Each structure stands twice: as structure tokens, then as C-alpha cells.
Amino acid sequence: MLFSFQKRDKTLAGSETLSDHSLNPGEITSGEIGIQGLTDLYRPEQDLSTHDIRDVADILLENQKITHIQYVTLRKHQQANPGCESAEWLMKEQIVSDLTLLEARAILHGHEFQRLDPSLVDRNAFELVDQELREKNGMLAVRLEDDILVVAMCEPANVFAVEDVRRQLERELRVLICPEADFIAICDAMNQTETNCDLADIINDMTEVEVVEEKDVNTEDIERMAGESPVIKYVNYLISNAIREGASDIHIEPKDKVTRIRYRIDGVLFDVQQAPAHMHSALVSRIKIMSNLDISERRVPQDGKVSVVVGGRGVDLRISTLPTNHGEKTVIRVLDSRSIALGFDELGMSTEVSDALGAQVELPHGIFLVTGPTGSGKSTTLYSALRQMDGNRLNISTVEDPVEYELDFCSQVQINERIGLTFASALRSLLRQDPDIIMIGEIRDHETASIAVQAALTGHLVLSTLHTNDAASSVTRLVNIGIDPYLIAASLNAVLAQRLVRRICSNCKEPYQVPDHMFQSIERFGIAKDQLYHGAGCEMCHGSGFAGRVGIYELLTVDDSFRDIINQDPSVGNMRRAFQTSGASTLFDDGIRKVRLGETMVEEVLRATEVRDLSSQAVQIPTEEGIEN
């Protein structure tokens, strides 16, 4: 355990002092916060004793996880910024880790903090809290201790969940608080055998419906099949397994005699299963029912969405159907909100790019663009940028199509062109809402670009995306859309271009030798033979040698010299030459840096950057900390 419990004693004068006692978690109660013990840190006229509600900061101070100076700094900040939560400030300032903060919150609410492993969970006890109750309350059963059921949850403050489960099971509960990762791992392990259903058994349980022509389709039969337990179970399995495997998309593709099911993992499609063709209509109809689509309409494309809970984790799904000659092809996009809770460094940015980007999102006005092809992580970067901002002090609004992730600190507008709500019309209305920060999902046309520029020139910070191959091309793209160069020069702050490359699997990573002729081509970029790695292939990475992806980036910061070029001749050639002479790292440079760090392979960098001739690439050897030349 990270913490020991300490009990407060009151002196005759009424002030509180800390003394060590053996204390059970349940004995901790709310009480007054004594600040008098800290008077040596500040003058009496700066007394902070108005803070009279015990919170995590007090727990952390008592257990020496924060210093007195940090504690007083926090309380002064809260006096100056009413409504600031202690936990929020401590995390923002990176004073304590997630686990330390969670343990402090557990103690505050009278619970025990414990790391859990699936091997510690008794299956018989686990099944006492069924899936509906588990997902509703975010709680799972761990084991039985005599007549007391030991349960685990991730949110210490959820007292209603404890009471609900206690009432429904009519049992006394002992509550453990565990990290979300442990909770998910347990649910995944326990559900593995439940959801890993046998496809043959499902097929045998299903009534076959053979569709020959459109007029022969019996909608009632299809709907009945879609509602049958085997179909529901199989669709649930496909979704939960995709989430467990880290898939970004599920492809359900009808063929002549089979339905092909594939997952996109780390940007690459993998075959998962093949189901008989007669199952296809029922599978698609089940997915349509989940996402409130019309199961009787199979002639036109449909789009929908649904939120699901898998292993105690909420995940949004975006559904797209498309009529083909063998039936409706269905693609399910998996949107895991955990991916947007990352800092810039966790996205794979170098310290130089991360720091520069952090400075960009703090500017009061101007345009910041993220460019790259579809699937290059642009939205994730923008959402991560929004999370760096103070939603309590700023009015942050987004205009998106679609809204991919819901953010609780800003207002999000979903584009609906069928009713006339376009990017341009939404932005015009948004500018009357006193915004500080505006995020536009994508700049697609002149009208949207023009409004974005005007917003930037009138004191708003605008974040958006463009589809261009590199950072320098974005200026030319705006000119081609119809924006005057002088307006671009006046409003554009910076452009970040990015790609995603597959990360070498850490479980099977090993050095490897490349052919001499290939090494001669890459040696000039400062890569040594002992810096080359690949994944040998293992069960964890499904034999691919890769697990996860990491970004490669180039950042064009628009300074006075770039503004002069934009005003004079903003051609692609001029912009690229200016970017290269500025000394900034290109996408290729950053990719080579990650090769030298052992994170990815040269082949991945060449694929992502579409470099065909290594001899044409300028030599720029990275010297960032962590890379040995």
C-alpha cells in the first residue's frame, strides 16, 4: 500500500494536529481542515483556513505524498479560482500520479485501494453480480469472505452503486477500489469464456433464411432472427472481441457464399472469421436495431451510432451500411475515448514538437491546422489539444461531422446538411455565442475557410484539419480554396502534418540484420546496425510483429519569413523550400528518429511518408536526448 492512515486530534485551542493511529478505512470521516500547523509557510493575514471540507489534498499531505508548500499553493490557487477541484489541479500540475490520486480518493471515501488481477477473482463470486448490474453500477464481484461479498469498483464516490448492489443482492459488501485497467482486465478475462462462442453452434441454432430476390425478403423473419439469442450473442462477441484486440474498425462484408469479417488493427485489415451467407441479413439487422436504423430499408446507405459498455468501459460505435450486389456491407468504427486522453508526448511527439505545440494552443487568436490523410490521427491530436485548455475559464466550441468523441468541457455541434446545418451556417451562429476557442472538424470549402479566417482575425483561436500531404502544402491548399494570400499570412499560426506508423511489438522485439545494399541507403541518416529492430511475431501481436501505432510529425511555425513568402509566392515548391531551409524536422526525419529509438521500422516510415527514393532525402540526423549517435 502507498498510504498509511493518520487520525486528527483536536487540541484544547481547537486547532488540529496529525498523530499516527491504526485506522480502518471505514473510520475515516469528514472533518475540519486545520491549517494552523502550516503558519510557518505564510503570514497570518494569508490564513487559508476557510477551506473547511476534507478532500484528497489533505489525505495526500497527511501521507507525505505532497509537500506543505504544494498544499498551500493549491489552497491559494483555489481561493483565487473558486470551483477548482484539488484532484484536477494536482493532475494538471503533474504533482501526483493517477494511482496515487485514486488511492487518496479511496481513503477519503472510506474504502480500501487494491491492485487486482484476474487470477484473484473467484468465478462463482463474479457471477453473483450479473452483467446488467455490473455495467449499470461499474462494479464487479471479486470473492466471498464468509457472508460478505468483496466487490471492486473504479469510482470511490459512487455511493449509490454500493447501495444499489447491496439492496439487490441482499448482502453485506466490502468495497475495494482498483484502477480502471485492472477492472477492464478482470471483465475481459471473465467474459472471455462467456463470449467466445462457437460459430458452429450459433449456425445450428439459427433458422435459415435464403434471400434470392428483393421481393422474396420477409422482413418479419429477418427481424425475428436478429432478435434471437444466438445472433445477439454473436454480434456482442464480434464487438467485444474487436475492442479487446484494439481494432479501430469492424468490416462485415457479404460475398457470394460467405460473409467475410475483418478487423482493422493498427491500420491493417485482418481476416477474423467467415460466416455463412444466410447469416448476413440477420447480423446486419441486429446491428441496425442496436443503432436505431431502418431494418426494412436495404437499398440506400444508412449511418447510425450506438454506445456500448464492454468490460465496464464505455465505447461509442459509428455504423455505416452500404448496399452491394450480395447485400449490405457494414462497417463499425470503434471510438475509444481513452485515446483522446493522451498528452502530446504520449502521442509520440518529440520534446521540440510537443513544447512548440503546447505554446501554439495557448495563443489567444489565429489558426492552427492539422493535416494528413484519412486515418492519420488528426482528430485525436485536435481532441488532445482541446484537453490542454482550461474549459472552466474558456468558452470552447466545436463544429464536427460527425461528433466523434463527447467532451464534457465544451459545446459540440453535429453537422446535419439535410436540414441546412452546414459547417458555414454553424460557424456563423457560433460566432454569436462569444467563443474563445473554435474547433472545426474539417475545412472543406471556401465559405468555411473564409469564416475560419475572419474568426481568427477577430480574436478567436481556430483549430481545424486539412487533407494535404505535408505541412507546406496546406498554404497552397487554402489559396486554391479561394483565400487571399495576405489573409492566410495574417491569420495562420502553425500547421502540423502527421502520419501513423506501426509500433514494433515490445513482447517479441529483437535486433535484426538488413541486407548490405539496404543498410548503405539508410546509414547516412545516422542509423547504426545495432539500432535496427523488428518484431519476430508472437501471440500478443497475432504474428504481425507490431502492436499499436505511433505518430510521426512535422510542424511548420509561421514566422515573419514565412509570411513574406506567403504574400509573395505561396506555391508548393516555395513553401517546401522555405520549410527545409528553416531546419525543422520533416515527417521523414521524425520517422527516422523513431527508427533510431527502436520504436518502428524503416519500411514503415517509407510506407507512411510515401518516399520511394532514399537518395533524394536530405540528411538531417536527430540529436534529441535519448538517441545515441
XYZ file of C-alpha atoms in Angstrom:
629
model
C 0.000 0.000 0.000
C 1.206 3.510 -0.723
C -0.538 5.111 2.243
C -0.728 4.779 5.995
C -3.777 6.107 7.794
C -3.467 9.076 10.106
C -6.026 10.402 12.560
C -6.643 14.019 13.502
C -6.691 15.041 17.171
C -8.026 18.382 18.264
C -6.027 20.459 20.729
C -7.672 22.431 23.506
C -7.328 25.512 21.368
C -9.444 23.902 18.697
C -6.721 23.503 16.095
C -5.951 20.068 14.666
C -2.682 18.159 14.687
C -1.694 14.942 12.980
C -0.901 11.841 15.004
C -0.341 8.276 13.830
C -3.033 5.731 14.628
C -4.053 2.368 13.302
C -7.289 3.088 11.497
C -9.685 1.149 9.318
C -10.812 2.802 6.079
C -14.392 2.917 7.256
C -13.423 5.051 10.266
C -12.357 7.989 8.134
C -14.998 10.692 8.265
C -15.344 14.214 7.012
C -13.929 16.823 9.306
C -12.466 20.290 9.508
C -9.162 21.049 7.859
C -6.640 22.566 10.213
C -4.245 24.967 8.520
C -2.711 26.441 11.662
C 0.090 23.872 11.506
C 1.337 25.482 8.318
C 1.695 29.051 9.599
C 5.422 28.891 9.188
C 4.852 28.834 5.423
C 2.853 32.038 5.129
C 1.896 35.130 7.064
C -1.150 35.135 9.399
C -3.012 37.594 7.203
C -2.837 34.983 4.418
C -4.678 32.380 6.517
C -6.317 29.725 4.316
C -8.484 28.107 6.987
C -11.636 29.000 5.073
C -11.160 25.641 3.339
C -13.197 23.509 5.742
C -14.064 20.448 3.631
C -11.711 17.494 3.824
C -10.533 16.365 0.372
C -7.806 14.387 -1.380
C -5.199 17.078 -0.801
C -5.486 16.541 2.949
C -5.072 12.787 2.550
C -2.027 13.305 0.344
C -0.497 15.796 2.772
C -1.040 13.505 5.761
C 0.667 10.655 3.949
C 3.536 12.832 2.725
C 2.653 12.451 -0.945
C 2.651 16.237 -1.381
C 4.641 18.859 0.495
C 3.271 21.595 2.722
C 4.305 24.139 0.116
C 2.403 22.301 -2.611
C -0.623 22.064 -0.320
C -0.614 25.787 0.455
C -0.052 26.642 -3.221
C -3.118 24.582 -4.082
C -5.285 26.249 -1.440
C -4.213 29.719 -2.562
C -4.999 28.796 -6.150
C -8.445 27.599 -5.062
C -9.077 30.865 -3.230
C -8.237 32.769 -6.410
C -10.144 30.325 -8.624
C -13.372 29.218 -6.927
C -14.588 25.880 -8.189
C -11.117 24.487 -8.859
C -11.019 20.846 -7.751
C -7.961 19.647 -5.833
C -7.637 16.468 -7.899
C -7.860 18.418 -11.160
C -5.132 20.863 -10.122
C -2.808 18.156 -8.780
C -3.074 16.215 -12.035
C -2.676 19.300 -14.214
C 0.482 20.275 -12.343
C 1.715 16.656 -12.539
C 2.332 16.549 -8.806
C 0.872 13.072 -8.233
C 0.197 10.057 -10.422
C -3.211 8.653 -11.331
C -2.733 5.705 -8.980
C -1.665 7.850 -6.033
C -4.648 10.133 -6.541
C -7.046 7.192 -6.840
C -5.749 5.674 -3.608
C -6.186 9.001 -1.825
C -9.767 9.253 -3.093
C -10.412 5.698 -1.912
C -9.243 6.573 1.587
C -11.272 9.780 1.549
C -14.454 7.800 0.899
C -13.656 5.091 3.418
C -12.616 2.332 1.024
C -9.519 0.197 0.577
C -7.359 0.585 -2.517
C -6.001 -2.613 -4.047
C -4.415 -3.691 -7.318
C -6.348 -6.656 -8.706
C -5.509 -9.458 -11.094
C -7.953 -11.825 -12.826
C -6.298 -14.734 -11.014
C -7.525 -13.281 -7.701
C -11.171 -13.322 -8.784
C -13.431 -16.245 -7.939
C -15.697 -17.027 -10.914
C -18.586 -18.172 -8.725
C -18.444 -14.901 -6.826
C -18.020 -12.904 -10.051
C -21.277 -14.306 -11.417
C -23.224 -13.073 -8.371
C -23.186 -9.596 -9.942
C -24.693 -10.126 -13.381
C -23.717 -8.153 -16.477
C -26.634 -5.722 -16.275
C -25.911 -4.856 -12.656
C -22.172 -4.738 -13.354
C -22.497 -2.309 -16.265
C -25.113 -0.178 -14.526
C -23.022 0.370 -11.400
C -19.457 -0.111 -12.635
C -18.912 -2.810 -10.033
C -17.807 -6.437 -10.131
C -17.672 -9.181 -7.509
C -14.224 -10.474 -6.508
C -14.739 -13.122 -3.828
C -16.799 -14.188 -0.831
C -15.443 -13.798 2.695
C -17.877 -15.720 4.903
C -21.168 -13.919 4.220
C -19.527 -10.717 2.987
C -19.203 -10.160 -0.766
C -15.985 -8.378 -1.724
C -16.618 -6.109 -4.716
C -14.380 -3.846 -6.787
C -15.101 -0.539 -8.481
C -13.117 2.313 -10.039
C -15.080 5.310 -8.725
C -14.771 5.761 -4.941
C -17.519 8.419 -4.771
C -20.239 6.225 -6.282
C -22.139 5.531 -3.049
C -25.378 4.982 -4.946
C -23.866 2.000 -6.752
C -22.876 0.384 -3.469
C -26.348 0.818 -2.043
C -27.994 -0.425 -5.238
C -25.943 -3.641 -5.348
C -26.337 -4.206 -1.612
C -30.097 -3.838 -1.902
C -30.437 -6.041 -4.981
C -28.232 -8.864 -3.688
C -29.319 -8.503 -0.054
C -25.708 -8.990 1.027
C -23.195 -7.096 3.074
C -20.485 -5.639 0.838
C -16.823 -4.855 1.326
C -15.673 -2.379 -1.309
C -12.242 -2.349 -2.934
C -11.128 0.455 -5.240
C -8.946 -0.587 -8.162
C -7.550 1.140 -11.278
C -9.710 1.089 -14.387
C -7.110 -1.017 -16.216
C -7.415 -3.774 -13.588
C -11.215 -3.607 -13.735
C -11.229 -3.970 -17.526
C -8.687 -6.814 -17.450
C -10.851 -8.761 -14.998
C -14.019 -8.245 -17.019
C -12.243 -9.250 -20.216
C -10.809 -12.389 -18.619
C -14.122 -13.400 -17.044
C -16.102 -12.665 -20.191
C -13.655 -14.449 -22.480
C -15.216 -17.860 -21.991
C -18.732 -16.424 -21.990
C -18.397 -14.503 -25.261
C -16.020 -16.828 -27.075
C -18.944 -18.602 -28.609
C -18.772 -21.467 -31.060
C -19.813 -20.290 -34.502
C -20.996 -23.780 -35.462
C -23.410 -23.902 -32.517
C -24.805 -20.491 -33.441
C -25.375 -21.544 -37.039
C -27.175 -24.697 -35.913
C -29.445 -22.670 -33.634
C -30.450 -20.252 -36.393
C -33.338 -20.594 -38.783
C -32.010 -20.308 -42.316
C -33.495 -17.577 -44.490
C -32.372 -17.730 -48.084
C -32.730 -14.462 -49.980
C -32.983 -14.876 -53.742
C -34.554 -11.624 -54.907
C -35.563 -8.409 -53.199
C -39.263 -9.302 -53.352
C -38.605 -12.611 -51.549
C -37.310 -10.924 -48.391
C -39.532 -11.499 -45.390
C -38.762 -8.566 -43.101
C -40.534 -10.192 -40.168
C -38.347 -13.300 -40.453
C -35.190 -11.196 -40.618
C -36.265 -9.138 -37.606
C -37.130 -12.280 -35.668
C -33.719 -13.785 -36.419
C -31.983 -10.530 -35.445
C -33.683 -10.724 -32.071
C -32.762 -14.340 -31.395
C -30.216 -15.080 -28.689
C -27.579 -16.698 -30.973
C -27.438 -13.654 -33.256
C -27.322 -11.224 -30.335
C -24.589 -13.304 -28.726
C -22.548 -13.447 -31.913
C -22.758 -9.701 -32.618
C -21.824 -8.990 -28.993
C -18.856 -11.310 -29.407
C -17.675 -9.574 -32.588
C -17.845 -6.158 -30.909
C -16.323 -7.124 -27.555
C -13.555 -9.108 -29.224
C -12.756 -6.174 -31.535
C -12.460 -3.836 -28.567
C -10.309 -6.346 -26.706
C -8.000 -6.706 -29.730
C -7.704 -2.929 -30.128
C -9.443 -2.808 -33.512
C -10.449 0.583 -34.903
C -12.989 -0.833 -37.389
C -15.068 -3.966 -37.914
C -15.832 -4.879 -41.534
C -18.778 -7.200 -42.248
C -18.666 -7.901 -45.983
C -21.201 -10.051 -47.876
C -19.799 -12.340 -50.565
C -21.433 -14.956 -52.792
C -21.291 -17.859 -50.323
C -19.895 -16.387 -47.110
C -19.856 -13.251 -45.005
C -16.285 -12.056 -44.530
C -15.498 -10.451 -41.157
C -12.346 -8.404 -40.736
C -10.834 -6.162 -38.043
C -8.630 -3.158 -38.776
C -5.833 -3.265 -36.214
C -3.010 -0.708 -36.303
C -4.196 0.447 -39.715
C -4.139 -3.007 -41.340
C -7.149 -5.250 -42.075
C -7.045 -8.815 -40.718
C -9.447 -11.641 -41.534
C -11.183 -12.799 -38.355
C -13.941 -15.184 -39.373
C -16.193 -16.273 -42.187
C -19.899 -16.779 -41.565
C -22.369 -18.479 -43.923
C -24.107 -16.117 -46.327
C -27.553 -16.887 -44.900
C -26.474 -15.322 -41.576
C -25.657 -11.971 -43.131
C -29.088 -10.310 -43.140
C -29.696 -11.243 -39.511
C -26.277 -9.919 -38.420
C -26.764 -6.597 -40.205
C -30.332 -6.281 -38.909
C -29.138 -6.838 -35.344
C -26.573 -4.059 -35.769
C -29.260 -1.804 -37.272
C -31.572 -2.460 -34.324
C -28.765 -1.530 -31.921
C -28.135 1.763 -33.740
C -31.790 2.675 -34.441
C -31.561 2.247 -38.214
C -34.364 1.092 -40.509
C -34.014 -2.682 -40.933
C -36.586 -2.748 -43.737
C -34.561 -0.363 -45.927
C -31.670 -2.151 -47.614
C -31.439 -0.183 -50.880
C -29.796 3.021 -49.629
C -26.798 3.692 -47.352
C -27.540 4.385 -43.692
C -25.455 5.831 -40.870
C -26.051 5.449 -37.163
C -24.357 5.270 -33.799
C -24.641 3.372 -30.545
C -22.866 3.453 -27.190
C -21.943 0.148 -25.575
C -20.268 -0.905 -22.348
C -17.677 -3.668 -22.609
C -15.824 -4.789 -19.524
C -17.038 -1.773 -17.591
C -15.702 0.586 -20.271
C -17.945 2.814 -22.352
C -17.231 2.786 -26.093
C -19.006 4.612 -28.930
C -19.674 2.817 -32.213
C -20.362 4.513 -35.565
C -22.313 2.341 -38.003
C -22.244 2.665 -41.801
C -24.144 0.406 -44.212
C -23.708 0.321 -47.986
C -25.787 -1.744 -50.465
C -23.695 -4.130 -52.598
C -24.607 -6.842 -55.075
C -24.545 -9.512 -52.322
C -26.164 -7.490 -49.550
C -25.347 -4.614 -47.222
C -21.697 -4.142 -46.384
C -21.452 -2.860 -42.822
C -18.528 -1.086 -41.202
C -18.439 -0.352 -37.479
C -15.991 2.345 -36.340
C -14.846 1.813 -32.743
C -14.295 5.100 -30.890
C -12.487 4.579 -27.600
C -12.431 7.818 -25.591
C -9.257 6.718 -23.797
C -7.290 7.533 -26.961
C -8.042 11.252 -26.661
C -6.975 11.480 -23.014
C -3.335 11.444 -24.081
C -0.780 14.208 -23.784
C 1.261 15.332 -26.777
C 4.302 13.334 -25.653
C 2.180 10.185 -25.349
C 1.164 10.618 -28.991
C 4.817 10.175 -29.930
C 5.790 13.815 -30.416
C 9.373 14.840 -29.804
C 10.009 17.263 -26.969
C 10.622 20.025 -29.515
C 7.299 19.497 -31.311
C 5.364 18.872 -28.083
C 6.610 22.094 -26.479
C 6.007 24.134 -29.630
C 2.512 22.709 -29.998
C 1.751 23.439 -26.356
C 2.707 27.055 -26.980
C 0.517 27.206 -30.096
C -2.673 26.141 -28.305
C -2.101 28.842 -25.689
C -2.125 31.666 -28.255
C -5.151 33.978 -27.984
C -6.025 34.009 -31.694
C -5.079 32.669 -35.097
C -5.460 29.380 -36.977
C -3.768 26.102 -36.119
C -4.140 23.336 -38.714
C -3.511 19.587 -38.558
C -3.022 17.920 -41.938
C -2.792 14.370 -43.179
C -4.780 11.679 -44.960
C -7.833 9.939 -43.519
C -6.884 7.724 -40.594
C -3.680 9.574 -39.722
C -4.836 10.590 -36.235
C -5.766 14.222 -36.924
C -8.904 14.154 -34.753
C -7.013 12.554 -31.864
C -4.436 15.348 -31.998
C -7.115 18.057 -32.035
C -9.007 16.495 -29.131
C -5.760 16.180 -27.179
C -5.066 19.857 -27.899
C -8.508 20.821 -26.581
C -7.809 18.862 -23.407
C -4.747 21.056 -22.779
C -7.035 24.073 -22.476
C -8.855 25.340 -19.412
C -12.512 24.607 -20.087
C -13.513 26.335 -16.852
C -12.237 29.743 -17.968
C -12.722 29.487 -21.729
C -15.747 29.072 -23.956
C -14.710 26.168 -26.197
C -16.974 25.069 -29.050
C -16.602 22.514 -31.834
C -18.317 22.006 -35.190
C -17.947 18.407 -36.375
C -19.258 15.880 -38.869
C -19.653 13.593 -37.068
C -19.007 14.326 -33.390
C -16.545 11.505 -32.750
C -15.999 11.868 -29.003
C -18.140 13.668 -26.464
C -16.248 16.211 -24.361
C -17.788 17.493 -21.150
C -15.840 20.768 -21.103
C -17.036 22.207 -24.413
C -20.098 22.653 -26.618
C -20.193 20.364 -29.659
C -22.278 20.916 -32.794
C -23.168 17.998 -35.084
C -23.408 18.966 -38.765
C -26.656 17.935 -40.481
C -26.689 19.096 -44.096
C -30.138 17.583 -44.720
C -31.681 20.325 -42.583
C -29.263 23.036 -43.710
C -26.875 22.874 -40.745
C -23.569 23.078 -42.616
C -20.096 23.946 -41.346
C -20.540 27.509 -42.609
C -24.004 28.092 -41.113
C -22.988 26.530 -37.798
C -19.873 28.711 -37.632
C -21.827 31.894 -38.342
C -24.151 31.116 -35.452
C -21.285 30.017 -33.238
C -19.529 33.365 -33.617
C -22.534 34.989 -31.943
C -22.024 32.706 -28.915
C -18.977 34.575 -27.543
C -16.466 31.767 -28.232
C -12.812 31.777 -27.207
C -11.754 28.576 -28.946
C -13.374 27.100 -32.069
C -12.562 23.636 -33.376
C -13.736 22.887 -36.933
C -13.736 19.207 -37.858
C -12.509 19.925 -41.383
C -12.122 22.897 -43.716
C -13.659 21.661 -46.965
C -14.777 24.712 -48.927
C -14.270 28.433 -49.462
C -17.124 29.537 -47.221
C -15.920 27.525 -44.228
C -12.323 28.619 -44.772
C -13.355 32.274 -45.109
C -15.325 32.227 -41.848
C -12.430 30.484 -40.083
C -10.007 33.185 -41.247
C -12.340 36.000 -40.197
C -12.811 34.368 -36.787
C -9.045 34.134 -36.326
C -8.573 37.777 -37.324
C -11.227 38.940 -34.854
C -9.648 37.437 -31.752
C -10.532 33.735 -31.753
C -8.252 30.713 -31.747
C -9.371 28.328 -34.504
C -8.271 24.692 -34.734
C -9.069 22.588 -37.789
C -7.867 19.944 -40.248
C -6.992 19.864 -43.947
C -6.322 16.998 -46.336
C -2.810 17.706 -47.622
C 0.326 15.587 -47.908
C 2.586 17.806 -45.823
C 2.596 20.994 -43.777
C 3.880 23.250 -46.575
C 1.100 22.199 -48.973
C -1.597 23.482 -46.615
C -0.943 27.108 -47.571
C -1.338 26.315 -51.269
C -4.482 24.347 -50.480
C -6.040 27.390 -48.762
C -5.126 29.550 -51.751
C -6.740 27.028 -54.095
C -9.892 27.086 -51.956
C -10.059 30.818 -52.605
C -8.468 32.520 -49.587
C -6.286 35.526 -50.410
C -2.602 35.003 -49.510
C -2.466 38.161 -47.371
C -5.320 36.822 -45.218
C -3.544 33.490 -44.804
C -0.327 35.259 -43.822
C -2.187 37.352 -41.242
C -4.185 34.528 -39.660
C -2.209 31.267 -39.875
C -0.126 30.429 -36.786
C 1.120 26.917 -37.489
C 0.498 23.684 -39.389
C 1.145 20.192 -38.031
C 1.397 17.364 -40.565
C 1.252 13.810 -39.273
C 1.136 10.126 -40.145
C 0.767 6.943 -38.113
C 3.313 4.128 -38.294
C 3.042 0.739 -36.655
C 4.974 0.284 -33.421
C 7.212 -2.769 -33.001
C 5.666 -5.270 -30.573
C 7.516 -4.967 -27.254
C 6.832 -8.628 -26.451
C 8.734 -10.051 -29.429
C 11.053 -7.146 -30.301
C 14.530 -8.250 -31.339
C 17.510 -6.885 -33.312
C 17.693 -7.806 -36.956
C 20.131 -7.505 -39.817
C 19.165 -5.818 -43.065
C 20.839 -6.587 -46.398
C 24.025 -4.595 -47.003
C 22.631 -2.744 -50.010
C 19.671 -1.525 -47.946
C 21.824 -0.566 -44.967
C 24.049 1.517 -47.229
C 20.950 3.503 -48.216
C 19.927 4.287 -44.642
C 23.325 4.507 -42.938
C 23.746 8.129 -43.997
C 20.757 9.061 -41.818
C 22.745 8.197 -38.704
C 21.242 4.744 -38.186
C 23.606 2.151 -36.734
C 23.161 -1.571 -37.301
C 22.507 -2.150 -33.603
C 19.583 0.325 -33.735
C 17.525 -1.792 -36.123
C 14.768 -3.899 -34.602
C 11.750 -5.853 -35.744
C 9.040 -7.945 -34.154
C 9.567 -11.673 -34.563
C 5.830 -12.293 -34.242
C 4.018 -13.634 -31.199
C 0.553 -14.372 -29.874
C 0.214 -10.874 -28.443
C 0.647 -9.217 -31.861
C -1.078 -12.024 -33.824
C 2.205 -12.811 -35.527
C 2.442 -9.404 -37.210
C 5.418 -8.124 -35.208
C 3.580 -4.860 -34.499
C 1.400 -3.743 -31.596
C -0.099 -0.262 -31.599
C 0.856 2.790 -33.595
C 2.906 5.913 -33.008
C 2.734 9.263 -34.765
C 5.385 10.938 -36.878
C 5.125 14.710 -37.203
C 6.383 17.869 -38.866
C 5.496 21.307 -37.518
C 5.560 24.437 -39.648
C 5.501 27.527 -37.449
C 4.531 30.606 -39.448
C 7.009 33.378 -38.621
C 7.726 36.641 -40.441
C 9.882 34.965 -43.112
C 7.098 32.509 -43.944
C 4.571 35.359 -44.025
C 6.711 37.173 -46.604
C 6.792 34.058 -48.800
C 3.032 33.554 -48.454
C 2.423 37.155 -49.524
C 4.842 36.956 -52.467
C 4.513 33.443 -53.952
C 2.783 30.737 -51.870
C 3.458 27.919 -54.350
C 4.077 24.401 -53.033
C 7.689 24.497 -54.220
C 8.456 27.796 -52.491
C 6.789 26.721 -49.247
C 8.636 23.389 -49.177
C 11.999 25.019 -49.849
C 11.386 27.533 -47.083
C 10.384 24.752 -44.692
C 13.504 22.714 -45.496
C 15.846 25.695 -45.087
C 14.240 26.543 -41.727
C 15.851 23.439 -40.237
C 12.596 21.964 -38.968
C 12.226 18.179 -38.940
C 10.145 16.685 -41.727
C 7.837 13.683 -41.470
C 10.661 11.525 -42.811
C 13.150 12.956 -40.284
C 10.813 12.215 -37.389
C 10.203 8.716 -38.730
C 13.945 8.036 -38.888
C 14.227 9.328 -35.319
C 11.725 6.699 -34.214
C 13.644 4.020 -36.119
C 16.773 5.004 -34.196
C 14.802 4.785 -30.958
C 13.759 1.252 -31.856
C 10.062 2.135 -31.990
C 9.372 1.294 -35.635
C 10.997 0.039 -38.830
C 12.411 1.848 -41.851
C 9.862 0.111 -44.079
C 7.020 1.597 -42.029
C 8.444 5.113 -42.368
C 8.849 4.721 -46.127
C 5.278 3.458 -46.439
C 3.777 6.269 -44.355
C 5.768 9.085 -45.953
C 5.481 7.614 -49.476
C 9.223 8.015 -50.004
C 10.348 5.969 -52.997
C 13.940 7.167 -53.372
C 16.066 7.435 -50.225
C 18.840 9.200 -52.118
C 16.513 12.165 -52.678
C 16.050 12.751 -48.963
C 18.072 15.447 -47.250
C 20.268 14.198 -44.420
C 19.224 15.540 -41.031
C 20.471 13.400 -38.163
C 18.393 13.851 -34.987
C 20.336 14.607 -31.829
C 17.456 14.635 -29.397
C 18.031 13.307 -25.904
C 17.538 9.558 -25.744
C 19.192 8.855 -29.111
C 22.818 7.870 -29.219
C 24.795 8.654 -32.349
